[in-house]
Amino acid sequence: QAEHFASDEVVRQTFRVAKCHINGLRSRAFVVLRKLVDAEKLPVALLEQGVVPLGARYLGPAYHDDPVLQLQALWLLGRVASSGASEHMRAVVDHPGVLEQIVRHLGSGDANLSEQAVWAVGNIAGDGAPLRDRLIRVGAVPVVAAMVDDSTRGISLARNACWTLSNLCRSKPPPEIDGIKPAIPTLVRTLRHHDSEVLIDALWACSYVSEQEDGIELLVKCGAVPLVMVQLTSSNLQVVTPATRVLGNLCSSTHDHTALAMNSGLLQAMPSLLGSPKRSIQKEAAWTLSNILADDVKFVNMVLNQSQLIPTVIQLLSTGTVAYEVRKELIWCLANASETGSATERAGLIAAGATEALIEAFQSVTSRDSRVASAALEGVEVLLEAMKSSDKARFHANVDALQECAPPDDGDTAVSNRYARVLGAVMDHSGSDGDRHSGDDEDGAQPAADGDAESSDAGAWLRP
């Protein structure tokens, strides 16, 4: 109790000095307050005595001719806001005029003051969508974007500003695209940056922008796709991860955007992405490929013409060490290729061993994921129908293998029903060779990847 009383007394005395008009004493008082804020637990007395109004007072325009004092005030408010408790953040941002004053100091002619302001904005924006949107409304985005573009201010400011810009584009629900639109040309220009930290944050920001269709269109118009594509071959996996996410979002939007990615060299990079030592990159790559293969028969043909690609998918599926979240996306790849392809593409898939791979995959996921299991069965049925007239011995061997994969009696009813229907259909030799399968879907599953990619979550996506 004595220690608590002494701490409260120190706070009260320090506040008296901080409010005086003697610069030297006032500066020393702020040093003490900063140390108290940096303590493991923010003293309640600081808030009770009015640390936020004190900081806001000196941050205002009445003291614009004293940048050192304003820097101390901004530093103090920033530390209170980021001290770890949500009520401390709210105490700062809800104080009248504080957010506007912090944003005003982004454009300060004092380098230290503007850098402290951008750090504060980044932390506030990172708290979540509501505060991010408030910062956007008071005009933070174009000012921070200009700071990123200013190559004369040094690498420290560039890193902080790009991180802040990324946070202004982040969180769920995503920001209104008009609010972050001024940042997009800057982000695309920054994809050429020589500093890896700046580049990584710019790529993550682009990945957040690409979660919206309008955002993708703006990135495309600004020339982002070839610049992102270059980063797929980086030796730095922290660069490759968000680059893969951007292109995955591109390929999950429109046919034209998928074609743009394909024509920009995505397929050539895909084998190395699928074989990445980083699981999140493997998953993003497999999800992206599954969406490509669900889009158009021409794309299936292009994938098959990349001689390493389908064999890589099949080889990874047969590897027991591949994580399940990667395996299920690989299953979607083969299932979607089988469904989307014509007789020519199905023959190529059969020759590569896709039928056997899907039967084995079905057996491994039957009890784990009914939707993926159903997709595997659909692919098996299509390929067996294509195989029965061209290679009867292989057809019968695969039917026998499928019979060995009966779902458990207590398993998912929809999967069991579909298994029985598929097995009955192929054993009856029903259907016609080369026609795309369009059977009923008892459990409502669709033969396209759902894109459940790793997220900030990513609340948001949280960056790994």
PDB file of C-alpha atoms in Angstrom, residues 23-297:
ATOM      1  CA  ASN A  23      10.265  24.399 -20.324  1.00  0.00           C
ATOM      2  CA  GLY A  24      13.131  22.623 -18.588  1.00  0.00           C
ATOM      3  CA  LEU A  25      11.002  21.450 -15.671  1.00  0.00           C
ATOM      4  CA  ARG A  26       8.125  20.545 -17.940  1.00  0.00           C
ATOM      5  CA  SER A  27      10.407  18.414 -20.136  1.00  0.00           C
ATOM      6  CA  ARG A  28      11.772  16.542 -17.122  1.00  0.00           C
ATOM      7  CA  ALA A  29       8.229  15.915 -15.933  1.00  0.00           C
ATOM      8  CA  PHE A  30       7.366  14.379 -19.296  1.00  0.00           C
ATOM      9  CA  VAL A  31      10.381  12.079 -19.015  1.00  0.00           C
ATOM     10  CA  VAL A  32       8.999  10.802 -15.696  1.00  0.00           C
ATOM     11  CA  LEU A  33       5.532  10.335 -17.181  1.00  0.00           C
ATOM     12  CA  ARG A  34       6.960   8.408 -20.098  1.00  0.00           C
ATOM     13  CA  LYS A  35       8.769   6.066 -17.706  1.00  0.00           C
ATOM     14  CA  LEU A  36       5.558   5.511 -15.786  1.00  0.00           C
ATOM     15  CA  VAL A  37       3.694   4.706 -19.000  1.00  0.00           C
ATOM     16  CA  ASP A  38       6.442   2.288 -19.998  1.00  0.00           C
ATOM     17  CA  ALA A  39       6.045   0.421 -16.706  1.00  0.00           C
ATOM     18  CA  GLU A  40       4.776  -3.153 -16.926  1.00  0.00           C
ATOM     19  CA  LYS A  41       1.333  -2.012 -15.775  1.00  0.00           C
ATOM     20  CA  LEU A  42       0.074   1.487 -16.523  1.00  0.00           C
ATOM     21  CA  PRO A  43      -0.635   3.171 -13.144  1.00  0.00           C
ATOM     22  CA  VAL A  44      -4.339   3.901 -12.725  1.00  0.00           C
ATOM     23  CA  ALA A  45      -3.372   7.252 -11.210  1.00  0.00           C
ATOM     24  CA  LEU A  46      -2.035   8.397 -14.588  1.00  0.00           C
ATOM     25  CA  LEU A  47      -5.483   8.110 -16.135  1.00  0.00           C
ATOM     26  CA  GLU A  48      -7.207   9.500 -13.067  1.00  0.00           C
ATOM     27  CA  GLN A  49      -4.958  12.561 -13.059  1.00  0.00           C
ATOM     28  CA  GLY A  50      -5.690  13.179 -16.735  1.00  0.00           C
ATOM     29  CA  VAL A  51      -2.704  11.975 -18.752  1.00  0.00           C
ATOM     30  CA  VAL A  52      -4.783  11.991 -21.946  1.00  0.00           C
ATOM     31  CA  PRO A  53      -6.099  15.570 -21.612  1.00  0.00           C
ATOM     32  CA  LEU A  54      -2.577  16.676 -20.673  1.00  0.00           C
ATOM     33  CA  GLY A  55      -1.081  15.122 -23.799  1.00  0.00           C
ATOM     34  CA  ALA A  56      -3.922  16.434 -25.965  1.00  0.00           C
ATOM     35  CA  ARG A  57      -3.394  19.953 -24.585  1.00  0.00           C
ATOM     36  CA  TYR A  58       0.227  20.124 -25.658  1.00  0.00           C
ATOM     37  CA  LEU A  59      -0.488  18.380 -28.957  1.00  0.00           C
ATOM     38  CA  GLY A  60      -2.815  21.167 -30.047  1.00  0.00           C
ATOM     39  CA  PRO A  61      -2.122  24.173 -32.277  1.00  0.00           C
ATOM     40  CA  ALA A  62      -1.411  26.514 -29.343  1.00  0.00           C
ATOM     41  CA  TYR A  63       1.990  24.823 -28.989  1.00  0.00           C
ATOM     42  CA  HIS A  64       2.867  24.404 -32.672  1.00  0.00           C
ATOM     43  CA  ASP A  65       5.995  26.515 -32.171  1.00  0.00           C
ATOM     44  CA  ASP A  66       7.392  23.980 -29.665  1.00  0.00           C
ATOM     45  CA  PRO A  67       7.938  20.738 -31.645  1.00  0.00           C
ATOM     46  CA  VAL A  68       9.951  19.179 -28.811  1.00  0.00           C
ATOM     47  CA  LEU A  69       7.033  19.538 -26.390  1.00  0.00           C
ATOM     48  CA  GLN A  70       4.585  18.284 -29.010  1.00  0.00           C
ATOM     49  CA  LEU A  71       6.810  15.292 -29.690  1.00  0.00           C
ATOM     50  CA  GLN A  72       6.771  14.428 -25.985  1.00  0.00           C
ATOM     51  CA  ALA A  73       2.991  14.816 -25.858  1.00  0.00           C
ATOM     52  CA  LEU A  74       2.510  12.634 -28.941  1.00  0.00           C
ATOM     53  CA  TRP A  75       4.921  10.026 -27.636  1.00  0.00           C
ATOM     54  CA  LEU A  76       3.033   9.943 -24.333  1.00  0.00           C
ATOM     55  CA  LEU A  77      -0.380   9.517 -25.966  1.00  0.00           C
ATOM     56  CA  GLY A  78       0.952   6.853 -28.305  1.00  0.00           C
ATOM     57  CA  ARG A  79       2.367   4.838 -25.431  1.00  0.00           C
ATOM     58  CA  VAL A  80      -0.871   5.081 -23.436  1.00  0.00           C
ATOM     59  CA  ALA A  81      -2.894   3.952 -26.467  1.00  0.00           C
ATOM     60  CA  SER A  82      -0.615   0.980 -27.142  1.00  0.00           C
ATOM     61  CA  SER A  83      -0.172  -0.085 -23.513  1.00  0.00           C
ATOM     62  CA  GLY A  84      -2.265  -3.207 -24.065  1.00  0.00           C
ATOM     63  CA  ALA A  85      -5.678  -2.426 -22.580  1.00  0.00           C
ATOM     64  CA  SER A  86      -8.573  -1.533 -24.843  1.00  0.00           C
ATOM     65  CA  GLU A  87      -9.846   1.081 -22.395  1.00  0.00           C
ATOM     66  CA  HIS A  88      -6.519   2.915 -22.666  1.00  0.00           C
ATOM     67  CA  MET A  89      -6.794   3.009 -26.452  1.00  0.00           C
ATOM     68  CA  ARG A  90     -10.376   4.270 -26.189  1.00  0.00           C
ATOM     69  CA  ALA A  91      -9.368   6.938 -23.678  1.00  0.00           C
ATOM     70  CA  VAL A  92      -6.928   8.366 -26.219  1.00  0.00           C
ATOM     71  CA  VAL A  93      -8.901   8.103 -29.450  1.00  0.00           C
ATOM     72  CA  ASP A  94     -12.198   9.235 -27.921  1.00  0.00           C
ATOM     73  CA  HIS A  95     -10.719  12.417 -26.476  1.00  0.00           C
ATOM     74  CA  PRO A  96     -12.055  15.297 -28.596  1.00  0.00           C
ATOM     75  CA  GLY A  97      -9.747  16.252 -31.441  1.00  0.00           C
ATOM     76  CA  VAL A  98      -6.910  13.833 -30.658  1.00  0.00           C
ATOM     77  CA  LEU A  99      -7.188  11.734 -33.829  1.00  0.00           C
ATOM     78  CA  GLU A 100      -7.334  14.863 -35.971  1.00  0.00           C
ATOM     79  CA  GLN A 101      -4.284  16.317 -34.226  1.00  0.00           C
ATOM     80  CA  ILE A 102      -2.287  13.088 -34.646  1.00  0.00           C
ATOM     81  CA  VAL A 103      -3.127  13.003 -38.368  1.00  0.00           C
ATOM     82  CA  ARG A 104      -2.230  16.714 -38.675  1.00  0.00           C
ATOM     83  CA  HIS A 105       1.236  15.965 -37.288  1.00  0.00           C
ATOM     84  CA  LEU A 106       1.830  13.399 -40.056  1.00  0.00           C
ATOM     85  CA  GLY A 107       2.593  16.369 -42.280  1.00  0.00           C
ATOM     86  CA  SER A 108       4.814  18.121 -39.735  1.00  0.00           C
ATOM     87  CA  GLY A 109       7.999  19.712 -40.970  1.00  0.00           C
ATOM     88  CA  ASP A 110       9.746  18.216 -37.942  1.00  0.00           C
ATOM     89  CA  ALA A 111      11.000  14.763 -38.957  1.00  0.00           C
ATOM     90  CA  ASN A 112      10.851  13.309 -35.447  1.00  0.00           C
ATOM     91  CA  LEU A 113       7.321  14.557 -34.880  1.00  0.00           C
ATOM     92  CA  SER A 114       5.991  13.211 -38.189  1.00  0.00           C
ATOM     93  CA  GLU A 115       7.615   9.817 -37.608  1.00  0.00           C
ATOM     94  CA  GLN A 116       6.125   9.602 -34.118  1.00  0.00           C
ATOM     95  CA  ALA A 117       2.742  10.483 -35.614  1.00  0.00           C
ATOM     96  CA  VAL A 118       2.932   7.757 -38.246  1.00  0.00           C
ATOM     97  CA  TRP A 119       3.865   5.226 -35.558  1.00  0.00           C
ATOM     98  CA  ALA A 120       0.817   6.284 -33.524  1.00  0.00           C
ATOM     99  CA  VAL A 121      -1.503   6.076 -36.544  1.00  0.00           C
ATOM    100  CA  GLY A 122      -0.204   2.593 -37.371  1.00  0.00           C
ATOM    101  CA  ASN A 123      -0.889   1.331 -33.868  1.00  0.00           C
ATOM    102  CA  ILE A 124      -4.354   2.866 -33.757  1.00  0.00           C
ATOM    103  CA  ALA A 125      -5.266   1.488 -37.196  1.00  0.00           C
ATOM    104  CA  GLY A 126      -4.005  -1.941 -36.138  1.00  0.00           C
ATOM    105  CA  ASP A 127      -6.543  -2.027 -33.299  1.00  0.00           C
ATOM    106  CA  GLY A 128      -9.308  -3.023 -35.731  1.00  0.00           C
ATOM    107  CA  ALA A 129     -11.766  -1.874 -38.366  1.00  0.00           C
ATOM    108  CA  PRO A 130     -13.691   0.780 -36.359  1.00  0.00           C
ATOM    109  CA  LEU A 131     -10.592   2.846 -35.510  1.00  0.00           C
ATOM    110  CA  ARG A 132      -9.086   2.189 -38.932  1.00  0.00           C
ATOM    111  CA  ASP A 133     -12.206   3.659 -40.518  1.00  0.00           C
ATOM    112  CA  ARG A 134     -12.107   6.706 -38.250  1.00  0.00           C
ATOM    113  CA  LEU A 135      -8.533   7.398 -39.326  1.00  0.00           C
ATOM    114  CA  ILE A 136      -9.512   7.022 -42.968  1.00  0.00           C
ATOM    115  CA  ARG A 137     -12.359   9.496 -42.479  1.00  0.00           C
ATOM    116  CA  VAL A 138     -10.054  12.147 -40.997  1.00  0.00           C
ATOM    117  CA  GLY A 139      -7.726  11.889 -43.985  1.00  0.00           C
ATOM    118  CA  ALA A 140      -4.845   9.661 -42.862  1.00  0.00           C
ATOM    119  CA  VAL A 141      -4.495   7.590 -46.046  1.00  0.00           C
ATOM    120  CA  PRO A 142      -3.244  10.175 -48.601  1.00  0.00           C
ATOM    121  CA  VAL A 143      -0.847  11.717 -46.071  1.00  0.00           C
ATOM    122  CA  VAL A 144       0.692   8.378 -45.114  1.00  0.00           C
ATOM    123  CA  ALA A 145       0.898   7.394 -48.798  1.00  0.00           C
ATOM    124  CA  ALA A 146       2.827  10.601 -49.506  1.00  0.00           C
ATOM    125  CA  MET A 147       5.248   9.716 -46.710  1.00  0.00           C
ATOM    126  CA  VAL A 148       5.857   6.300 -48.295  1.00  0.00           C
ATOM    127  CA  ASP A 149       6.528   7.988 -51.637  1.00  0.00           C
ATOM    128  CA  ASP A 150       8.991  10.492 -50.139  1.00  0.00           C
ATOM    129  CA  SER A 151      12.406   8.943 -50.768  1.00  0.00           C
ATOM    130  CA  THR A 152      14.236  11.816 -49.075  1.00  0.00           C
ATOM    131  CA  ARG A 153      13.110  10.997 -45.533  1.00  0.00           C
ATOM    132  CA  GLY A 154      15.185   7.872 -44.821  1.00  0.00           C
ATOM    133  CA  ILE A 155      14.518   4.179 -44.518  1.00  0.00           C
ATOM    134  CA  SER A 156      13.160   4.262 -40.953  1.00  0.00           C
ATOM    135  CA  LEU A 157      10.271   6.521 -41.936  1.00  0.00           C
ATOM    136  CA  ALA A 158       9.641   4.508 -45.114  1.00  0.00           C
ATOM    137  CA  ARG A 159       9.320   1.318 -43.081  1.00  0.00           C
ATOM    138  CA  ASN A 160       7.008   2.843 -40.475  1.00  0.00           C
ATOM    139  CA  ALA A 161       4.870   4.583 -43.092  1.00  0.00           C
ATOM    140  CA  CYS A 162       4.447   1.475 -45.250  1.00  0.00           C
ATOM    141  CA  TRP A 163       3.558  -0.626 -42.195  1.00  0.00           C
ATOM    142  CA  THR A 164       0.995   2.011 -41.223  1.00  0.00           C
ATOM    143  CA  LEU A 165      -0.437   2.106 -44.746  1.00  0.00           C
ATOM    144  CA  SER A 166      -0.773  -1.668 -44.619  1.00  0.00           C
ATOM    145  CA  ASN A 167      -2.720  -1.423 -41.346  1.00  0.00           C
ATOM    146  CA  LEU A 168      -5.009   1.185 -42.898  1.00  0.00           C
ATOM    147  CA  CYS A 169      -5.904  -1.379 -45.596  1.00  0.00           C
ATOM    148  CA  ARG A 170      -6.271  -4.291 -43.174  1.00  0.00           C
ATOM    149  CA  SER A 171      -8.938  -5.843 -40.898  1.00  0.00           C
ATOM    150  CA  LYS A 172     -12.425  -7.266 -41.348  1.00  0.00           C
ATOM    151  CA  PRO A 173     -14.727  -6.015 -42.662  1.00  0.00           C
ATOM    152  CA  PRO A 174     -12.477  -4.450 -45.290  1.00  0.00           C
ATOM    153  CA  PRO A 175     -12.425  -0.671 -45.632  1.00  0.00           C
ATOM    154  CA  GLU A 176     -14.515   1.125 -48.225  1.00  0.00           C
ATOM    155  CA  ILE A 177     -12.464   1.001 -51.401  1.00  0.00           C
ATOM    156  CA  ASP A 178     -12.833   4.747 -51.979  1.00  0.00           C
ATOM    157  CA  GLY A 179     -11.191   5.373 -48.620  1.00  0.00           C
ATOM    158  CA  ILE A 180      -7.999   3.505 -49.494  1.00  0.00           C
ATOM    159  CA  LYS A 181      -7.993   4.230 -53.220  1.00  0.00           C
ATOM    160  CA  PRO A 182      -5.390   7.049 -52.844  1.00  0.00           C
ATOM    161  CA  ALA A 183      -2.931   4.489 -51.448  1.00  0.00           C
ATOM    162  CA  ILE A 184      -3.059   2.008 -54.329  1.00  0.00           C
ATOM    163  CA  PRO A 185      -0.725   3.777 -56.820  1.00  0.00           C
ATOM    164  CA  THR A 186       1.766   4.239 -53.973  1.00  0.00           C
ATOM    165  CA  LEU A 187       1.568   0.577 -53.003  1.00  0.00           C
ATOM    166  CA  VAL A 188       2.177  -0.523 -56.578  1.00  0.00           C
ATOM    167  CA  ARG A 189       5.178   1.798 -56.930  1.00  0.00           C
ATOM    168  CA  THR A 190       6.515   0.456 -53.641  1.00  0.00           C
ATOM    169  CA  LEU A 191       6.570  -3.095 -55.061  1.00  0.00           C
ATOM    170  CA  ARG A 192       9.871  -2.024 -56.650  1.00  0.00           C
ATOM    171  CA  HIS A 193      11.383  -0.973 -53.315  1.00  0.00           C
ATOM    172  CA  HIS A 194      14.878  -2.207 -52.500  1.00  0.00           C
ATOM    173  CA  ASP A 195      14.195  -2.684 -48.776  1.00  0.00           C
ATOM    174  CA  SER A 196      12.676  -6.055 -47.891  1.00  0.00           C
ATOM    175  CA  GLU A 197      10.690  -4.751 -44.905  1.00  0.00           C
ATOM    176  CA  VAL A 198       9.042  -2.057 -46.987  1.00  0.00           C
ATOM    177  CA  LEU A 199       8.388  -4.516 -49.803  1.00  0.00           C
ATOM    178  CA  ILE A 200       6.808  -7.095 -47.492  1.00  0.00           C
ATOM    179  CA  ASP A 201       4.422  -4.547 -45.986  1.00  0.00           C
ATOM    180  CA  ALA A 202       3.515  -3.233 -49.447  1.00  0.00           C
ATOM    181  CA  LEU A 203       2.724  -6.788 -50.594  1.00  0.00           C
ATOM    182  CA  TRP A 204       0.578  -7.468 -47.535  1.00  0.00           C
ATOM    183  CA  ALA A 205      -1.264  -4.204 -48.153  1.00  0.00           C
ATOM    184  CA  CYS A 206      -1.890  -5.290 -51.760  1.00  0.00           C
ATOM    185  CA  SER A 207      -3.192  -8.611 -50.487  1.00  0.00           C
ATOM    186  CA  TYR A 208      -5.724  -6.809 -48.280  1.00  0.00           C
ATOM    187  CA  VAL A 209      -6.763  -4.568 -51.175  1.00  0.00           C
ATOM    188  CA  SER A 210      -7.163  -7.633 -53.412  1.00  0.00           C
ATOM    189  CA  GLU A 211      -9.796  -9.100 -51.088  1.00  0.00           C
ATOM    190  CA  GLN A 212     -12.295  -6.793 -52.816  1.00  0.00           C
ATOM    191  CA  GLU A 213     -13.184  -7.032 -56.491  1.00  0.00           C
ATOM    192  CA  ASP A 214     -12.877  -3.266 -56.956  1.00  0.00           C
ATOM    193  CA  GLY A 215      -9.511  -3.400 -55.249  1.00  0.00           C
ATOM    194  CA  ILE A 216      -8.288  -6.081 -57.638  1.00  0.00           C
ATOM    195  CA  GLU A 217      -9.361  -3.973 -60.599  1.00  0.00           C
ATOM    196  CA  LEU A 218      -7.466  -0.953 -59.272  1.00  0.00           C
ATOM    197  CA  LEU A 219      -4.327  -3.023 -58.659  1.00  0.00           C
ATOM    198  CA  VAL A 220      -4.518  -4.417 -62.188  1.00  0.00           C
ATOM    199  CA  LYS A 221      -4.961  -0.955 -63.707  1.00  0.00           C
ATOM    200  CA  CYS A 222      -1.946   0.343 -61.776  1.00  0.00           C
ATOM    201  CA  GLY A 223       0.239  -2.484 -63.144  1.00  0.00           C
ATOM    202  CA  ALA A 224       0.625  -4.542 -59.979  1.00  0.00           C
ATOM    203  CA  VAL A 225       0.403  -8.026 -61.496  1.00  0.00           C
ATOM    204  CA  PRO A 226       3.834  -8.289 -63.190  1.00  0.00           C
ATOM    205  CA  LEU A 227       5.480  -6.664 -60.166  1.00  0.00           C
ATOM    206  CA  VAL A 228       3.879  -9.158 -57.800  1.00  0.00           C
ATOM    207  CA  MET A 229       4.720 -12.034 -60.142  1.00  0.00           C
ATOM    208  CA  VAL A 230       8.428 -11.211 -59.937  1.00  0.00           C
ATOM    209  CA  GLN A 231       8.321 -11.726 -56.169  1.00  0.00           C
ATOM    210  CA  LEU A 232       7.183 -15.357 -56.479  1.00  0.00           C
ATOM    211  CA  THR A 233      10.789 -16.336 -57.182  1.00  0.00           C
ATOM    212  CA  SER A 234      12.222 -14.445 -54.207  1.00  0.00           C
ATOM    213  CA  SER A 235      14.465 -16.377 -51.838  1.00  0.00           C
ATOM    214  CA  ASN A 236      12.734 -14.576 -48.964  1.00  0.00           C
ATOM    215  CA  LEU A 237       9.634 -16.588 -48.031  1.00  0.00           C
ATOM    216  CA  GLN A 238       8.235 -13.575 -46.162  1.00  0.00           C
ATOM    217  CA  VAL A 239       8.058 -11.885 -49.569  1.00  0.00           C
ATOM    218  CA  VAL A 240       6.629 -14.912 -51.376  1.00  0.00           C
ATOM    219  CA  THR A 241       3.780 -15.440 -48.878  1.00  0.00           C
ATOM    220  CA  PRO A 242       1.827 -12.205 -49.505  1.00  0.00           C
ATOM    221  CA  ALA A 243       2.716 -12.266 -53.218  1.00  0.00           C
ATOM    222  CA  THR A 244       1.067 -15.693 -53.480  1.00  0.00           C
ATOM    223  CA  ARG A 245      -1.968 -14.378 -51.625  1.00  0.00           C
ATOM    224  CA  VAL A 246      -2.406 -11.477 -54.053  1.00  0.00           C
ATOM    225  CA  LEU A 247      -2.322 -13.796 -57.065  1.00  0.00           C
ATOM    226  CA  GLY A 248      -4.638 -16.264 -55.368  1.00  0.00           C
ATOM    227  CA  ASN A 249      -7.202 -13.527 -54.856  1.00  0.00           C
ATOM    228  CA  LEU A 250      -6.731 -12.487 -58.479  1.00  0.00           C
ATOM    229  CA  CYS A 251      -7.494 -16.013 -59.689  1.00  0.00           C
ATOM    230  CA  SER A 252     -10.576 -16.290 -57.475  1.00  0.00           C
ATOM    231  CA  SER A 253     -12.210 -13.213 -59.029  1.00  0.00           C
ATOM    232  CA  THR A 254     -12.985 -13.092 -62.762  1.00  0.00           C
ATOM    233  CA  HIS A 255     -12.052 -15.148 -65.793  1.00  0.00           C
ATOM    234  CA  ASP A 256     -10.130 -12.213 -67.270  1.00  0.00           C
ATOM    235  CA  HIS A 257      -8.110 -11.723 -64.105  1.00  0.00           C
ATOM    236  CA  THR A 258      -7.268 -15.425 -64.019  1.00  0.00           C
ATOM    237  CA  ALA A 259      -6.169 -15.246 -67.657  1.00  0.00           C
ATOM    238  CA  LEU A 260      -3.974 -12.249 -66.824  1.00  0.00           C
ATOM    239  CA  ALA A 261      -2.235 -14.196 -64.070  1.00  0.00           C
ATOM    240  CA  MET A 262      -1.787 -17.204 -66.352  1.00  0.00           C
ATOM    241  CA  ASN A 263      -0.360 -15.092 -69.156  1.00  0.00           C
ATOM    242  CA  SER A 264       1.998 -13.354 -66.729  1.00  0.00           C
ATOM    243  CA  GLY A 265       3.831 -16.574 -65.846  1.00  0.00           C
ATOM    244  CA  LEU A 266       1.972 -17.907 -62.806  1.00  0.00           C
ATOM    245  CA  LEU A 267       1.997 -21.529 -63.979  1.00  0.00           C
ATOM    246  CA  GLN A 268       5.757 -21.513 -64.453  1.00  0.00           C
ATOM    247  CA  ALA A 269       6.185 -20.514 -60.806  1.00  0.00           C
ATOM    248  CA  MET A 270       3.573 -22.931 -59.472  1.00  0.00           C
ATOM    249  CA  PRO A 271       5.725 -26.101 -59.009  1.00  0.00           C
ATOM    250  CA  SER A 272       8.161 -24.279 -56.725  1.00  0.00           C
ATOM    251  CA  LEU A 273       5.282 -22.725 -54.776  1.00  0.00           C
ATOM    252  CA  LEU A 274       3.629 -26.119 -54.293  1.00  0.00           C
ATOM    253  CA  GLY A 275       6.955 -27.510 -53.129  1.00  0.00           C
ATOM    254  CA  SER A 276       7.690 -24.626 -50.762  1.00  0.00           C
ATOM    255  CA  PRO A 277       8.965 -25.513 -47.286  1.00  0.00           C
ATOM    256  CA  LYS A 278       6.400 -23.041 -45.900  1.00  0.00           C
ATOM    257  CA  ARG A 279       2.994 -24.632 -45.430  1.00  0.00           C
ATOM    258  CA  SER A 280       1.009 -21.417 -45.912  1.00  0.00           C
ATOM    259  CA  ILE A 281       2.614 -20.894 -49.326  1.00  0.00           C
ATOM    260  CA  GLN A 282       1.807 -24.469 -50.342  1.00  0.00           C
ATOM    261  CA  LYS A 283      -1.811 -24.007 -49.296  1.00  0.00           C
ATOM    262  CA  GLU A 284      -2.196 -20.664 -51.085  1.00  0.00           C
ATOM    263  CA  ALA A 285      -0.645 -22.108 -54.235  1.00  0.00           C
ATOM    264  CA  ALA A 286      -2.858 -25.214 -54.216  1.00  0.00           C
ATOM    265  CA  TRP A 287      -5.982 -23.117 -53.585  1.00  0.00           C
ATOM    266  CA  THR A 288      -5.018 -20.803 -56.437  1.00  0.00           C
ATOM    267  CA  LEU A 289      -4.437 -23.715 -58.793  1.00  0.00           C
ATOM    268  CA  SER A 290      -7.756 -25.293 -57.849  1.00  0.00           C
ATOM    269  CA  ASN A 291      -9.582 -22.089 -58.799  1.00  0.00           C
ATOM    270  CA  ILE A 292      -7.720 -21.922 -62.102  1.00  0.00           C
ATOM    271  CA  LEU A 293      -8.738 -25.500 -62.853  1.00  0.00           C
ATOM    272  CA  ALA A 294     -12.374 -24.754 -62.015  1.00  0.00           C
ATOM    273  CA  ASP A 295     -12.539 -21.830 -64.433  1.00  0.00           C
ATOM    274  CA  ASP A 296     -12.109 -22.926 -68.045  1.00  0.00           C
ATOM    275  CA  VAL A 297     -11.175 -25.994 -70.088  1.00  0.00           C
TER     276      VAL A 297
END
